Short mmCIF file of C-alpha atoms in Angstrom, two decimals:
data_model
loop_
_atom_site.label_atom_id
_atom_site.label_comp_id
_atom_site.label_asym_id
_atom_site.label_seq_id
_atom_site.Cartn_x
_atom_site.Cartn_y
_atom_site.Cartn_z
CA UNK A 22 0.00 0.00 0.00
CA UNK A 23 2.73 2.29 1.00
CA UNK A 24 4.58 1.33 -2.27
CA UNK A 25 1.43 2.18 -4.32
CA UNK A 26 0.84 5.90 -2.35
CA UNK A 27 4.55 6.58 -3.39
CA UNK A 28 3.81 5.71 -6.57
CA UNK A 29 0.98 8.10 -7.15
CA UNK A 30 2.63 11.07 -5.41
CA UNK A 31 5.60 10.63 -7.28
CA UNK A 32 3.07 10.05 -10.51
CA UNK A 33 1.74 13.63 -9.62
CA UNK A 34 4.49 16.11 -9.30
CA UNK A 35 5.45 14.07 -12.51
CA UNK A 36 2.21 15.48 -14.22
CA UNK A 37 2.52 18.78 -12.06
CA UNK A 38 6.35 19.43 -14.05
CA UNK A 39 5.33 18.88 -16.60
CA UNK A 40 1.96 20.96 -16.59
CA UNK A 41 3.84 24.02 -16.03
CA UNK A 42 6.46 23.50 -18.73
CA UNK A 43 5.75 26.37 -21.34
CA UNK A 44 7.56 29.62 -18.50
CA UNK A 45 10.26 29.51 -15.98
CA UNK A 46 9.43 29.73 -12.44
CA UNK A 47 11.52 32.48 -11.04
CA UNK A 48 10.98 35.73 -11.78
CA UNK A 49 11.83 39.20 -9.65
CA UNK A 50 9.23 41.82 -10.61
CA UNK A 51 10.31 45.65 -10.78
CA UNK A 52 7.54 48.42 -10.47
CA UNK A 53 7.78 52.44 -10.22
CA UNK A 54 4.23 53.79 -9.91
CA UNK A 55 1.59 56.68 -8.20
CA UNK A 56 1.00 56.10 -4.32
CA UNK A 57 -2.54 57.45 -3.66
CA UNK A 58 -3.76 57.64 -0.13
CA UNK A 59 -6.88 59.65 0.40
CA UNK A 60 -6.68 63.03 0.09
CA UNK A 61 -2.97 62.88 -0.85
CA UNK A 62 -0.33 61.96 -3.39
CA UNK A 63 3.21 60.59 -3.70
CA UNK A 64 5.49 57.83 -5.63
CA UNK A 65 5.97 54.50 -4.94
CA UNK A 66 8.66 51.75 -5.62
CA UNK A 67 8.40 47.82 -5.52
CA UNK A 68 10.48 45.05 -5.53
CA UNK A 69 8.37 41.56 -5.72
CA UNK A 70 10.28 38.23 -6.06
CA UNK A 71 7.60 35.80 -7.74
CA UNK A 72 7.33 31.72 -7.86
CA UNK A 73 4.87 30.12 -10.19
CA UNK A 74 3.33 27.47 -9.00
CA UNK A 75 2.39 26.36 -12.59
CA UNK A 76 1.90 29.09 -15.55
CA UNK A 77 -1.32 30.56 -13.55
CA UNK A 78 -0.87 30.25 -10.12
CA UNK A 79 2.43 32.65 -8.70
CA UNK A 80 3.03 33.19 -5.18
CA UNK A 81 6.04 35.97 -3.74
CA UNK A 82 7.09 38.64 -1.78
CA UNK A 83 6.22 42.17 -1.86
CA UNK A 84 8.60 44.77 -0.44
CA UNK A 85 7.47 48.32 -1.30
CA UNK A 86 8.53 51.76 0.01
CA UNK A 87 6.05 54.82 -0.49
CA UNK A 88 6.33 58.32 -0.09
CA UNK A 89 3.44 60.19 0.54
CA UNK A 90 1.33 62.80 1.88
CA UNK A 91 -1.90 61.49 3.85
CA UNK A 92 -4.79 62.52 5.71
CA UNK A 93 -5.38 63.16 8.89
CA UNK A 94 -8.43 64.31 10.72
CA UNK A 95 -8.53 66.38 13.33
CA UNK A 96 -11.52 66.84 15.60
CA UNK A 97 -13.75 65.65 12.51
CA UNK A 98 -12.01 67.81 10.18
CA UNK A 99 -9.42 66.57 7.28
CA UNK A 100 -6.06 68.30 7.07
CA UNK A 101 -2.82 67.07 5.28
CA UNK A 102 -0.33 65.75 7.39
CA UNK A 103 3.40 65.93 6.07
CA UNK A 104 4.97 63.99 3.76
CA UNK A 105 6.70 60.72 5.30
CA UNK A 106 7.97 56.92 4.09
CA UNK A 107 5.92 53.97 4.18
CA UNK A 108 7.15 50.36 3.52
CA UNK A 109 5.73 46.78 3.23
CA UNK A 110 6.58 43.24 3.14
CA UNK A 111 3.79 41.45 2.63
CA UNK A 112 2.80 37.79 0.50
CA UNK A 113 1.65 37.69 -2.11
CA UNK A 114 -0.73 34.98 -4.46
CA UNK A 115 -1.36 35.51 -8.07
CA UNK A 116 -3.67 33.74 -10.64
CA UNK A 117 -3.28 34.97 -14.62
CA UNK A 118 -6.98 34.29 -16.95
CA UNK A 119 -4.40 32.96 -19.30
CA UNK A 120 -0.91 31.03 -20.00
CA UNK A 121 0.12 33.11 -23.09
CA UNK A 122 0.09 36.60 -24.78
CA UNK A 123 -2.49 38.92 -23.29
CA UNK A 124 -2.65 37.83 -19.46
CA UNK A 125 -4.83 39.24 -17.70
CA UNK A 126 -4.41 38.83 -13.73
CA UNK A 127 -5.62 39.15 -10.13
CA UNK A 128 -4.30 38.56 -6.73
CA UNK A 129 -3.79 39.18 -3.18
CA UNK A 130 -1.71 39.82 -0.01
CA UNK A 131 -1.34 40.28 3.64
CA UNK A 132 1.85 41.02 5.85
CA UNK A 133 3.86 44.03 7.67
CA UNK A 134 3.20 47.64 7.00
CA UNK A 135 5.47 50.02 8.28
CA UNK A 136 3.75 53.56 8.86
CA UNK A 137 5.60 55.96 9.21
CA UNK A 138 4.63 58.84 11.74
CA UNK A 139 3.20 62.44 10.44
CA UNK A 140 3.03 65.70 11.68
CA UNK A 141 -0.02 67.63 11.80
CA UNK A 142 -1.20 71.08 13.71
CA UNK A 143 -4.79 71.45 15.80
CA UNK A 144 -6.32 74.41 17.63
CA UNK A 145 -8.21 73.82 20.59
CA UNK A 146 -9.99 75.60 23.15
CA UNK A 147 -12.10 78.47 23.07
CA UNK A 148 -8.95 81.05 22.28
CA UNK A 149 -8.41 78.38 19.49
CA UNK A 150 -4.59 77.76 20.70
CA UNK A 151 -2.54 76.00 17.88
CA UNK A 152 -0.99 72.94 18.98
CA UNK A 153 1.35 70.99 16.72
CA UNK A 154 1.78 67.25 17.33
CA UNK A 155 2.61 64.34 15.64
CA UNK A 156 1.44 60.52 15.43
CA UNK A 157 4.13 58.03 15.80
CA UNK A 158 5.28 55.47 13.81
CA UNK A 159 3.78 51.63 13.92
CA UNK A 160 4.14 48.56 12.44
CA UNK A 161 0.26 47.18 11.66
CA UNK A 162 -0.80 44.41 9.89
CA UNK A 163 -2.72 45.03 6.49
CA UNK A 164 -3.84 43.08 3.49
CA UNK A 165 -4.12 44.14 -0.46
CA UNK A 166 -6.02 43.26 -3.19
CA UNK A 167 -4.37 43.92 -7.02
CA UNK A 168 -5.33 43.80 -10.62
CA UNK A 169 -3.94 44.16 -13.61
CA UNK A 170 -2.41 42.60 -16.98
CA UNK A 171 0.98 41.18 -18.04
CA UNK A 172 2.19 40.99 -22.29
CA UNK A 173 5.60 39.87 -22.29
CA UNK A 174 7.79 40.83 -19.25
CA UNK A 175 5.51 44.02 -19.61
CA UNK A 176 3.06 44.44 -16.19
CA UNK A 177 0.45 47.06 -15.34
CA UNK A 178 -1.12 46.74 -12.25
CA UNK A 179 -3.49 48.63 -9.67
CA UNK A 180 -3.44 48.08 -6.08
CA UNK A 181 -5.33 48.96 -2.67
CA UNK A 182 -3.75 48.86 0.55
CA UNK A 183 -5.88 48.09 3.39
CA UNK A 184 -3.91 49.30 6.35
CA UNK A 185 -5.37 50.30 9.74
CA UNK A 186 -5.91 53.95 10.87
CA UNK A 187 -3.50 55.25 13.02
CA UNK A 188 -5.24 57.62 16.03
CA UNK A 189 -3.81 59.72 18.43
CA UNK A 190 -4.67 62.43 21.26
CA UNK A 191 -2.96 65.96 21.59
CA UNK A 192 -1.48 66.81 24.85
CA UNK A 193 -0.48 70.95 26.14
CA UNK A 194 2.83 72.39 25.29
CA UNK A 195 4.02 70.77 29.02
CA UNK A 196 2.96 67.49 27.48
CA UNK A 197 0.88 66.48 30.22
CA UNK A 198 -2.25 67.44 29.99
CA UNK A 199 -5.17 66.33 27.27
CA UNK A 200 -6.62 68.97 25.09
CA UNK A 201 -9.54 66.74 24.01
CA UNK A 202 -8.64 66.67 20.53
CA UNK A 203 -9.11 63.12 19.16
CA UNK A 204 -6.75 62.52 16.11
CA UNK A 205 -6.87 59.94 13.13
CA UNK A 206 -4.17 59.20 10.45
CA UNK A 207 -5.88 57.19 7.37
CA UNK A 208 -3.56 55.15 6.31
CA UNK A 209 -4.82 52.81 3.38
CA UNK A 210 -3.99 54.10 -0.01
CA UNK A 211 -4.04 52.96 -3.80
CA UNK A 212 -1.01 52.60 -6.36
CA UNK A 213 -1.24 52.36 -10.01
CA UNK A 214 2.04 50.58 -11.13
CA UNK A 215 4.14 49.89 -14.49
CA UNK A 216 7.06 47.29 -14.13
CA UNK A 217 8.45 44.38 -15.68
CA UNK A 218 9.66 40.89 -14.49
CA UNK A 219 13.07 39.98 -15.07
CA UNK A 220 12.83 36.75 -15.57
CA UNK A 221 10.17 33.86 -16.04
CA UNK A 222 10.24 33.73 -19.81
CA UNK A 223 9.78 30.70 -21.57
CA UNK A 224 11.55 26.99 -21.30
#
């Protein structure tokens, strides 16, 4: 019995190589793009290692870095916080709609998000004393969902970041004492990205 489960497993990666014999597995994906969080702007840059599974299926590792200007609200009103650095390793799972030319694509991921901490300025009270503070910097977990085509080693791709808000209170210029202003740093944003895989061309 044992002899005859070996015999099928080994039977199966058998079919499994040779199911996925039209690209090579390894690729390394490069991506410049626009980092869109709401209410703000910046760039973004990506580096994603990539293993396919078979010609549909790819699985890898994201590791991004965006700069970027985001929102934060203030006592129920939106302001721009400054511009600061965001990064991300996250997994990542892949499936193509096709094995050749025009490949059209979704996938997702979940893992580490840096955010980085932002500035931002509130008035309080009834003399409406301005108070800057900042939120600090955290490492949350998120998830993303992408979509997008590949032709070639050509990719286009759109992506949304679903990260956690970030919320903080404002203390006096002693630092001691609360002003009662609630603060909230939103902290999921979009990128629209153009790359290329080096890489993962065909046997």
């Amino acid at each position: 019995m044992k002899v005859f489960f070996s015999f099928c497993l080994a039977l199966t990666v058998t079919v499994a190589a040779q199911a996925q014999s039209i690209y090579k597995p390894f690729k390394v994906n490069v991506s410049i793009g626009a980092a869109i969080p709401s209410g703000g702007g910046g760039a973004l840059f990506a580096i994603e290692p990539k293993y396919g599974i078979n010609d549909q299926i790819d699985v890898g590792l994201r590791i991004e870095g965006a700069a970027m200007a985001r929102n934060v609200v203030v006592n129920g009103n939106t302001s721009s916080g400054d511009a600061q650095f965001a990064s991300s390793f996250i997994l990542t799972g892949n499936y193509m709609f096709s094995d050749e030319g025009f490949r059209p694509f979704v996938g997702i991921g979940a893992g580490i998000y840096g955010v980085a901490g932002t500035g931002f300025t509130a008035t309080s009270g009834t003399g409406g004393t301005a108070t800057n503070g900042n939120i600090a910097a955290a490492s949350v977990f998120g998830g993303m969902g992408r979509v997008g085509f590949k032709t070639g080693h050509f990719v286009l791709g759109v992506e949304y970041n679903l990260i956690p808000n970030s919320n903080s209170v404002v203390y006096d210029s002693q630092g001691t004492t609360k002003v009662g202003t609630s603060v909230q740093s939103k902290n999921s944003y979009a990128g629209i990205k153009v790359g290329f895989d080096i890489g993962g061309g065909r046997r």
